[in-house]
Tab-separated table of C-alpha atoms in Angstrom:
chain	number	residue	atom	x	y	z
A	84	MET	CA	-6.320	0.722	19.754
A	85	LYS	CA	-3.173	1.729	17.966
A	86	ASN	CA	-2.786	5.388	17.992
A	87	GLU	CA	-2.833	6.172	-2.348
A	88	PHE	CA	2.274	6.931	-7.864
A	89	GLY	CA	3.662	9.490	-8.979
A	90	ALA	CA	5.316	10.757	-12.304
A	91	GLY	CA	4.702	8.429	-14.542
A	92	ILE	CA	3.051	4.863	-13.400
A	93	VAL	CA	3.991	2.172	-15.831
A	94	LEU	CA	2.201	-0.818	-16.562
A	95	ALA	CA	4.726	-3.261	-18.731
A	96	ARG	CA	3.477	-6.131	-20.672
A	97	MET	CA	5.207	-9.397	-21.963
A	98	LEU	CA	4.704	-9.209	-25.760
A	99	LYS	CA	3.483	-12.879	-26.613
A	100	THR	CA	6.415	-13.298	-29.404
A	101	GLY	CA	9.249	-12.971	-27.051
A	102	VAL	CA	10.660	-11.562	-23.971
A	103	TYR	CA	10.497	-7.627	-25.274
A	104	TRP	CA	8.366	-5.310	-22.961
A	105	THR	CA	5.670	-2.917	-24.048
A	106	TRP	CA	4.420	0.108	-22.199
A	107	VAL	CA	0.946	-0.072	-21.971
A	108	SER	CA	-0.164	2.601	-19.529
A	109	LEU	CA	2.119	5.508	-19.470
A	110	ALA	CA	0.563	7.757	-17.083
A	111	LEU	CA	0.281	11.288	-14.923
A	112	SER	CA	-3.557	10.281	-14.228
A	113	VAL	CA	-4.894	7.282	-12.538
A	114	SER	CA	-6.867	4.697	-14.860
A	115	ALA	CA	-9.967	4.504	-14.692
A	116	ALA	CA	-12.032	1.224	-14.280
A	117	PRO	CA	-14.504	1.065	-17.201
A	118	GLY	CA	-18.413	1.375	-16.110
A	119	LEU	CA	-17.239	1.372	-12.148
A	120	GLY	CA	-16.300	4.915	-12.298
A	121	GLY	CA	-13.559	4.511	-9.828
A	122	ARG	CA	-9.738	4.832	-10.175
A	123	THR	CA	-7.892	2.186	-9.810
A	124	PHE	CA	-4.268	1.967	-8.999
A	125	THR	CA	-3.218	-2.018	-9.524
A	126	VAL	CA	-1.991	-4.174	-12.306
A	127	SER	CA	-5.086	-5.628	-14.435
A	128	PRO	CA	-6.294	-8.632	-13.096
A	129	GLU	CA	-6.070	-9.545	-17.100
A	130	GLN	CA	-2.306	-10.339	-16.150
A	131	LEU	CA	-3.679	-13.712	-13.799
A	132	ASP	CA	-4.084	-17.036	-15.230
A	133	PHE	CA	-7.245	-17.362	-13.005
A	134	ALA	CA	-7.690	-21.224	-13.760
A	135	ARG	CA	-4.222	-21.861	-11.744
A	136	CYS	CA	-5.024	-19.473	-8.954
A	137	ARG	CA	-5.773	-21.495	-6.070
A	138	ALA	CA	-5.364	-21.870	-2.522
A	139	GLN	CA	-4.021	-25.443	-1.138
A	140	PRO	CA	-5.506	-27.425	0.515
A	141	GLY	CA	-8.699	-27.023	-0.915
A	142	ASN	CA	-8.004	-25.947	-4.302
A	143	VAL	CA	-9.502	-23.016	-3.897
A	144	PRO	CA	-9.821	-20.519	-6.450
A	145	VAL	CA	-8.824	-16.925	-6.321
A	146	PRO	CA	-11.889	-14.692	-4.848
A	147	LEU	CA	-11.479	-12.443	-8.117
A	148	GLY	CA	-12.899	-12.084	-11.173
A	149	PHE	CA	-12.109	-10.639	-14.974
A	150	LEU	CA	-14.656	-7.656	-13.894
A	151	ASN	CA	-13.259	-7.021	-11.182
A	152	PRO	CA	-11.270	-3.217	-12.004
A	153	ASN	CA	-7.903	-3.952	-9.852
A	154	ILE	CA	-5.978	-6.874	-8.613
A	155	GLU	CA	-7.090	-6.793	-4.881
A	156	ILE	CA	-7.156	-10.220	-3.312
A	157	ILE	CA	-8.923	-10.017	0.379
A	158	ASP	CA	-9.653	-12.826	3.247
A	159	TRP	CA	-8.746	-15.531	0.630
A	160	THR	CA	-8.862	-18.653	2.712
A	161	THR	CA	-7.790	-22.273	2.075
A	162	ALA	CA	-10.441	-25.522	3.042
A	163	PRO	CA	-10.453	-26.480	6.500
A	164	THR	CA	-8.170	-29.506	7.814
A	165	PRO	CA	-8.331	-31.713	10.840
A	166	GLN	CA	-4.567	-30.742	10.893
A	167	ALA	CA	-2.784	-27.672	11.295
A	168	GLN	CA	-1.690	-27.542	7.169
A	169	PRO	CA	0.390	-24.375	6.297
A	170	GLY	CA	-1.787	-22.821	3.501
A	171	GLU	CA	0.035	-22.044	-0.049
A	172	PHE	CA	-1.501	-19.159	-2.066
A	173	VAL	CA	-0.741	-19.438	-5.739
A	174	LEU	CA	-1.019	-16.912	-8.263
A	175	TRP	CA	0.189	-17.090	-11.787
A	176	PHE	CA	0.595	-15.038	-14.592
A	177	VAL	CA	-0.906	-15.199	-18.165
A	178	GLN	CA	2.546	-14.077	-19.371
A	179	PRO	CA	6.015	-13.269	-16.801
A	180	LEU	CA	5.510	-10.112	-15.349
A	181	ALA	CA	8.129	-7.327	-14.280
A	182	GLY	CA	8.519	-4.063	-13.310
A	183	ALA	CA	5.935	-3.833	-10.328
A	184	THR	CA	5.965	-4.081	-6.487
A	185	LEU	CA	3.665	-6.796	-4.109
A	186	LEU	CA	1.780	-5.157	-1.019
A	187	THR	CA	0.839	-8.469	1.400
A	188	TYR	CA	-1.054	-8.300	4.762
A	189	ASP	CA	0.349	-10.833	7.061
A	190	ALA	CA	1.556	-12.929	4.428
A	191	GLY	CA	4.119	-15.241	5.783
A	192	SER	CA	6.674	-16.658	3.601
A	193	VAL	CA	6.661	-15.243	-0.265
A	194	TYR	CA	8.375	-17.079	-3.389
A	195	TYR	CA	8.539	-16.344	-6.853
A	196	TRP	CA	8.639	-18.710	-10.071
A	197	VAL	CA	11.338	-18.181	-12.283
A	198	GLY	CA	13.386	-20.871	-14.584
A	199	SER	CA	10.982	-23.996	-13.405
A	200	VAL	CA	11.581	-23.149	-9.777
A	201	TRP	CA	10.660	-21.416	-6.833
A	202	LYS	CA	12.824	-19.098	-5.202
A	203	PRO	CA	12.227	-17.065	-2.037
A	204	TRP	CA	11.703	-13.267	-2.296
A	205	PRO	CA	14.654	-11.106	-1.354
A	206	ALA	CA	13.759	-10.815	3.072
A	207	PRO	CA	12.031	-7.321	3.602
A	208	GLU	CA	13.561	-4.583	5.415
A	209	ALA	CA	11.500	-5.002	8.598
A	210	ALA	CA	10.133	-8.426	8.681
A	211	SER	CA	8.429	-8.369	11.327
A	212	ARG	CA	5.345	-5.207	9.875
A	213	ARG	CA	2.067	-7.237	9.188
A	214	LEU	CA	1.679	-4.638	5.860
A	215	GLN	CA	5.064	-5.149	3.584
A	216	VAL	CA	5.997	-3.690	0.478
A	217	ARG	CA	8.444	-6.165	-1.488
A	218	PRO	CA	9.329	-4.749	-5.430
A	219	PHE	CA	9.720	-7.461	-7.389
A	220	PRO	CA	13.637	-8.770	-8.190
A	221	GLU	CA	14.936	-7.373	-10.995
A	222	ALA	CA	17.009	-9.321	-12.975
A	223	HIS	CA	14.264	-11.362	-14.371
A	224	PRO	CA	10.379	-11.207	-15.323
A	225	ILE	CA	8.574	-13.590	-12.902
A	226	GLN	CA	5.671	-16.159	-13.699
A	227	GLY	CA	4.513	-16.630	-10.510
A	228	ILE	CA	3.993	-15.745	-6.981
A	229	LYS	CA	3.130	-18.398	-3.880
A	230	ILE	CA	2.655	-17.189	-0.437
A	231	ILE	CA	2.348	-19.756	2.398
A	232	VAL	CA	0.494	-18.819	5.387
A	233	PRO	CA	0.527	-20.809	8.977
A	234	ALA	CA	-3.168	-22.299	9.644
A	235	GLN	CA	-5.160	-21.660	12.730
A	236	PRO	CA	-7.775	-22.757	14.904
A	237	GLU	CA	-11.441	-22.674	13.871
A	238	SER	CA	-14.533	-23.018	16.393
A	239	VAL	CA	-15.841	-26.281	15.049
A	240	ALA	CA	-17.761	-27.579	17.645
A	241	GLY	CA	-16.965	-31.338	18.026
A	242	LYS	CA	-13.816	-31.880	15.916
A	243	PRO	CA	-10.690	-29.776	15.119
A	244	SER	CA	-10.425	-27.772	12.606
A	245	TYR	CA	-7.717	-25.536	10.675
A	246	ARG	CA	-7.818	-23.038	8.210
A	247	ALA	CA	-5.018	-20.494	6.828
A	248	ARG	CA	-6.211	-17.243	5.648
A	249	LEU	CA	-4.744	-14.628	3.347
A	250	PRO	CA	-5.905	-10.998	4.293
A	251	PHE	CA	-4.763	-8.632	1.762
A	252	VAL	CA	-2.530	-8.470	-1.527
A	253	THR	CA	-1.918	-6.197	-4.377
A	254	LEU	CA	0.364	-5.704	-7.197
A	255	ILE	CA	0.980	-1.736	-7.963
A	256	PRO	CA	2.444	-1.449	-11.485
A	257	VAL	CA	5.579	-0.083	-10.904
A	258	ARG	CA	8.428	-1.010	-8.859
A	259	THR	CA	8.852	0.800	-5.797
A	260	ARG	CA	10.018	1.012	-2.123
A	261	ASP	CA	8.095	2.121	0.614
A	262	MET	CA	10.381	5.734	2.411
A	263	ALA	CA	7.708	6.327	5.634
A	264	LYS	CA	8.990	4.030	7.548
A	265	GLU	CA	12.378	5.817	7.193
A	266	ALA	CA	11.251	9.062	8.153
A	267	VAL	CA	10.324	11.144	11.199
A	268	VAL	CA	7.064	11.250	11.641
A	269	THR	CA	5.253	13.839	14.133
A	270	ALA	CA	1.670	15.497	14.781
A	271	GLY	CA	0.896	18.665	15.472
A	272	TYR	CA	-0.757	21.894	15.015
A	273	PRO	CA	0.964	25.757	16.128
A	274	GLY	CA	2.411	25.596	19.271
A	275	LEU	CA	2.926	21.284	20.271
A	276	SER	CA	4.406	18.778	18.338
A	277	ARG	CA	4.639	15.192	18.882
A	278	PRO	CA	6.331	12.016	17.445
A	279	VAL	CA	3.968	9.702	16.159
A	280	THR	CA	4.997	5.896	15.097
A	281	GLU	CA	1.512	3.871	14.847
A	282	LEU	CA	1.647	5.526	11.787
A	283	THR	CA	4.512	3.618	9.744
A	284	ASP	CA	4.770	0.772	12.021
A	285	GLY	CA	2.692	-2.142	9.482
A	286	VAL	CA	-0.323	-2.365	11.535
A	287	VAL	CA	-3.679	-1.547	10.518
A	288	ALA	CA	-6.515	-2.288	13.019
A	289	PRO	CA	-10.228	-2.707	10.938
A	290	ASP	CA	-11.893	-0.131	13.390
A	291	ARG	CA	-9.646	2.434	15.092
A	292	ASN	CA	-5.614	3.314	14.987
A	293	PHE	CA	-4.773	6.721	15.171
A	294	ARG	CA	-6.401	10.408	15.813
A	295	PHE	CA	-4.682	13.246	16.502
A	296	ALA	CA	-6.979	17.307	17.053
A	297	PRO	CA	-6.358	20.170	18.678
A	298	PRO	CA	-8.543	21.601	21.462
A	299	SER	CA	-11.493	22.663	20.557
A	300	TYR	CA	-10.656	26.302	21.493
A	301	LEU	CA	-8.408	26.189	19.133
A	302	HIS	CA	-10.140	25.225	16.252
A	303	THR	CA	-11.489	29.003	15.756
A	304	ASN	CA	-8.706	30.463	15.821
A	305	GLY	CA	-7.313	28.149	12.646
A	306	ALA	CA	-5.223	26.000	14.065
A	307	SER	CA	-5.028	23.003	11.647
A	308	PRO	CA	-3.903	19.553	12.555
A	309	TRP	CA	-0.885	17.981	10.148
A	310	VAL	CA	1.219	14.820	10.552
A	311	MET	CA	4.540	15.497	9.024
A	312	LEU	CA	7.178	12.543	7.778
A	313	SER	CA	10.477	14.276	7.252
A	314	TRP	CA	13.899	12.845	5.938
A	315	PRO	CA	17.705	13.822	6.524
A	316	ALA	CA	18.112	14.337	2.624
A	317	LEU	CA	15.820	15.338	-0.180
A	318	VAL	CA	13.869	12.284	-1.424
A	319	GLY	CA	11.960	11.735	-5.027
A	320	ILE	CA	8.116	10.926	-4.245
A	321	ARG	CA	5.976	9.307	-6.615
A	322	GLY	CA	3.634	8.482	-4.261
A	323	LEU	CA	1.349	7.372	-1.174
A	324	ALA	CA	-0.725	4.482	0.099
A	325	ILE	CA	-3.414	5.892	2.728
A	326	PHE	CA	-4.702	2.432	5.313
A	327	LYS	CA	-7.405	3.804	7.921
A	328	GLY	CA	-9.777	1.749	10.123
A	329	GLU	CA	-13.358	1.518	9.626
A	330	THR	CA	-14.116	5.221	12.037
A	331	GLU	CA	-11.199	7.345	10.505
A	332	ARG	CA	-11.498	10.134	7.945
A	333	GLY	CA	-8.103	8.898	5.977
A	334	LEU	CA	-7.882	11.537	3.066
A	335	ASP	CA	-11.079	13.324	3.599
A	336	GLY	CA	-10.924	16.596	4.324
A	337	CYS	CA	-7.007	16.931	4.151
A	338	VAL	CA	-4.087	18.225	2.122
A	339	VAL	CA	-1.395	16.543	0.907
A	340	GLU	CA	2.365	19.481	0.784
A	341	SER	CA	5.358	18.980	0.230
A	342	TYR	CA	8.342	21.066	2.183
A	343	LEU	CA	10.227	24.172	-0.218
A	344	GLY	CA	12.569	24.830	2.454
A	345	SER	CA	16.393	24.074	1.884
A	346	LYS	CA	17.133	23.302	5.233
A	347	PRO	CA	16.101	20.562	7.958
A	348	VAL	CA	12.295	21.305	8.157
A	349	GLY	CA	12.077	21.037	12.571
A	350	GLU	CA	8.945	20.284	14.625
A	351	GLN	CA	7.073	23.405	13.860
A	352	PRO	CA	7.149	24.129	10.378
A	353	ASP	CA	7.205	27.600	8.785
A	354	ASP	CA	3.822	27.465	6.971
A	355	ARG	CA	5.180	29.654	4.323
A	356	LEU	CA	6.888	26.649	3.348
A	357	TRP	CA	4.675	24.490	2.076
A	358	GLN	CA	2.584	23.965	-0.945
A	359	PRO	CA	-0.005	21.462	-2.077
A	360	VAL	CA	1.018	18.487	-3.898
A	361	GLY	CA	-0.429	17.834	-7.179
A	362	MET	CA	-1.983	14.670	-7.436
A	363	ARG	CA	-4.718	12.184	-8.026
A	364	ILE	CA	-6.540	9.844	-5.928
A	365	SER	CA	-7.813	7.073	-5.954
A	366	ASP	CA	-10.993	5.235	-4.901
A	367	PRO	CA	-10.872	3.813	-1.762
A	368	ALA	CA	-10.082	-0.164	-1.837
A	369	PRO	CA	-11.740	-2.654	-0.332
A	370	PHE	CA	-9.183	-3.615	2.303
A	371	ARG	CA	-8.545	-0.574	5.089
A	372	SER	CA	-10.250	1.448	2.529
A	373	ALA	CA	-6.704	2.296	1.213
A	374	GLN	CA	-6.293	5.323	-1.031
A	375	TYR	CA	-3.416	5.304	-3.730
A	376	VAL	CA	-2.026	8.857	-4.040
A	377	VAL	CA	0.093	9.509	-7.509
A	378	ILE	CA	1.858	12.692	-7.635
A	379	THR	CA	1.257	14.215	-11.187
A	380	HIS	CA	4.689	16.127	-11.396
A	381	GLN	CA	8.537	15.251	-10.441
A	382	LEU	CA	8.986	15.482	-6.897
A	383	MET	CA	11.712	16.102	-4.605
A	384	THR	CA	11.178	17.105	-1.067
A	385	GLY	CA	12.422	16.779	2.863
A	386	ALA	CA	9.400	16.438	4.393
A	387	LEU	CA	5.683	15.626	3.086
A	388	ARG	CA	2.561	16.639	5.097
A	389	LEU	CA	-1.177	16.347	5.616
A	390	ARG	CA	-3.135	18.883	6.841
A	391	CYS	CA	-6.493	18.769	8.312
A	392	THR	CA	-8.317	22.063	6.133
A	393	ASN	CA	-12.208	20.790	6.459
A	394	GLY	CA	-13.905	20.615	9.309
A	395	PRO	CA	-15.697	19.614	11.545
A	396	PRO	CA	-14.500	17.652	12.779
A	397	TRP	CA	-10.738	19.171	12.686
A	398	ASP	CA	-9.023	15.956	13.035
A	399	ILE	CA	-6.190	13.647	11.462
A	400	SER	CA	-7.052	10.568	12.022
A	401	LEU	CA	-6.058	6.960	9.567
A	402	GLY	CA	-4.161	3.480	10.342
A	403	GLU	CA	-1.324	3.326	8.262
A	404	VAL	CA	1.519	5.945	5.715
A	405	LEU	CA	3.208	4.326	2.698
A	406	VAL	CA	5.628	6.377	0.855
A	407	PHE	CA	6.563	5.201	-2.359
A	408	THR	CA	10.172	6.944	-3.409
A	409	TYR	CA	12.087	6.450	-7.171
A	410	GLY	CA	14.051	3.160	-7.243
A	411	THR	CA	14.698	0.705	-4.616
A	412	GLY	CA	18.093	0.600	-3.335
A	413	SER	CA	19.650	-2.481	-3.278
A	414	GLU	CA	16.536	-4.315	-2.843
């Protein structure tokens, strides 16, 4: 057990007549999926050239269709082989795509197609993390993405068999990076706080990950538990992504708050210096029930807090937090 973008989501599409970009979605709100009642946050599947999106060996098509409201690829596998042949999972775009961010889980090696050649994606800041946030290369739009994943043995009676599996891929329609892994993370309630590492380690178990709750006798005294992410300086935040296991609450019963103080927040934050964040939240996505939070106003803060305001249970339970910022630093 291992103890959802901000002001202005932009989806850029290449004009068919040249290399100029046009804004097709400028929103402080979440895009609605027609006929599905859901709100989504990813690049539209209309961007994909489905006939060319294949996994090898086996020429396996991407498990996604035109009717899907967003690009979220779950459990894409190759065909079984008698040898441990690495899997190649390739996505091709109808037109070159820029200004986006790739989210993956257990992705292995990642390449992008530009100028008729595959180029290695810039190395992530923490290569050992299973959940990775990779902003698109800044210099030019890209035509395709290739992900190479090692094959794993399968249980097949009487003969060896291997298959490669890509658990999760999605594309966010803005170029951003994750600030959560640079935060000091604590969990607490009035009178107690403790450090937390499980929510920013890049691992999300399918069932249970992290749970924090004050003693039951404190519930009647308004002791709301919280998880706080703080930074040594102000950070511009455009949104979050919250992943969770099947038995966990995630954002249910929680409010997201920003810190108003001018000094470092400290381990026991003053409740008077916090205010709820204006936001819109996506419906839970298939992979680890991920919810994406769009901040609907410009936000510069030194800390964010997820606070439980509705129970029982009076607890916070989730798997991983990503915090998306403006700009991507040197990446």
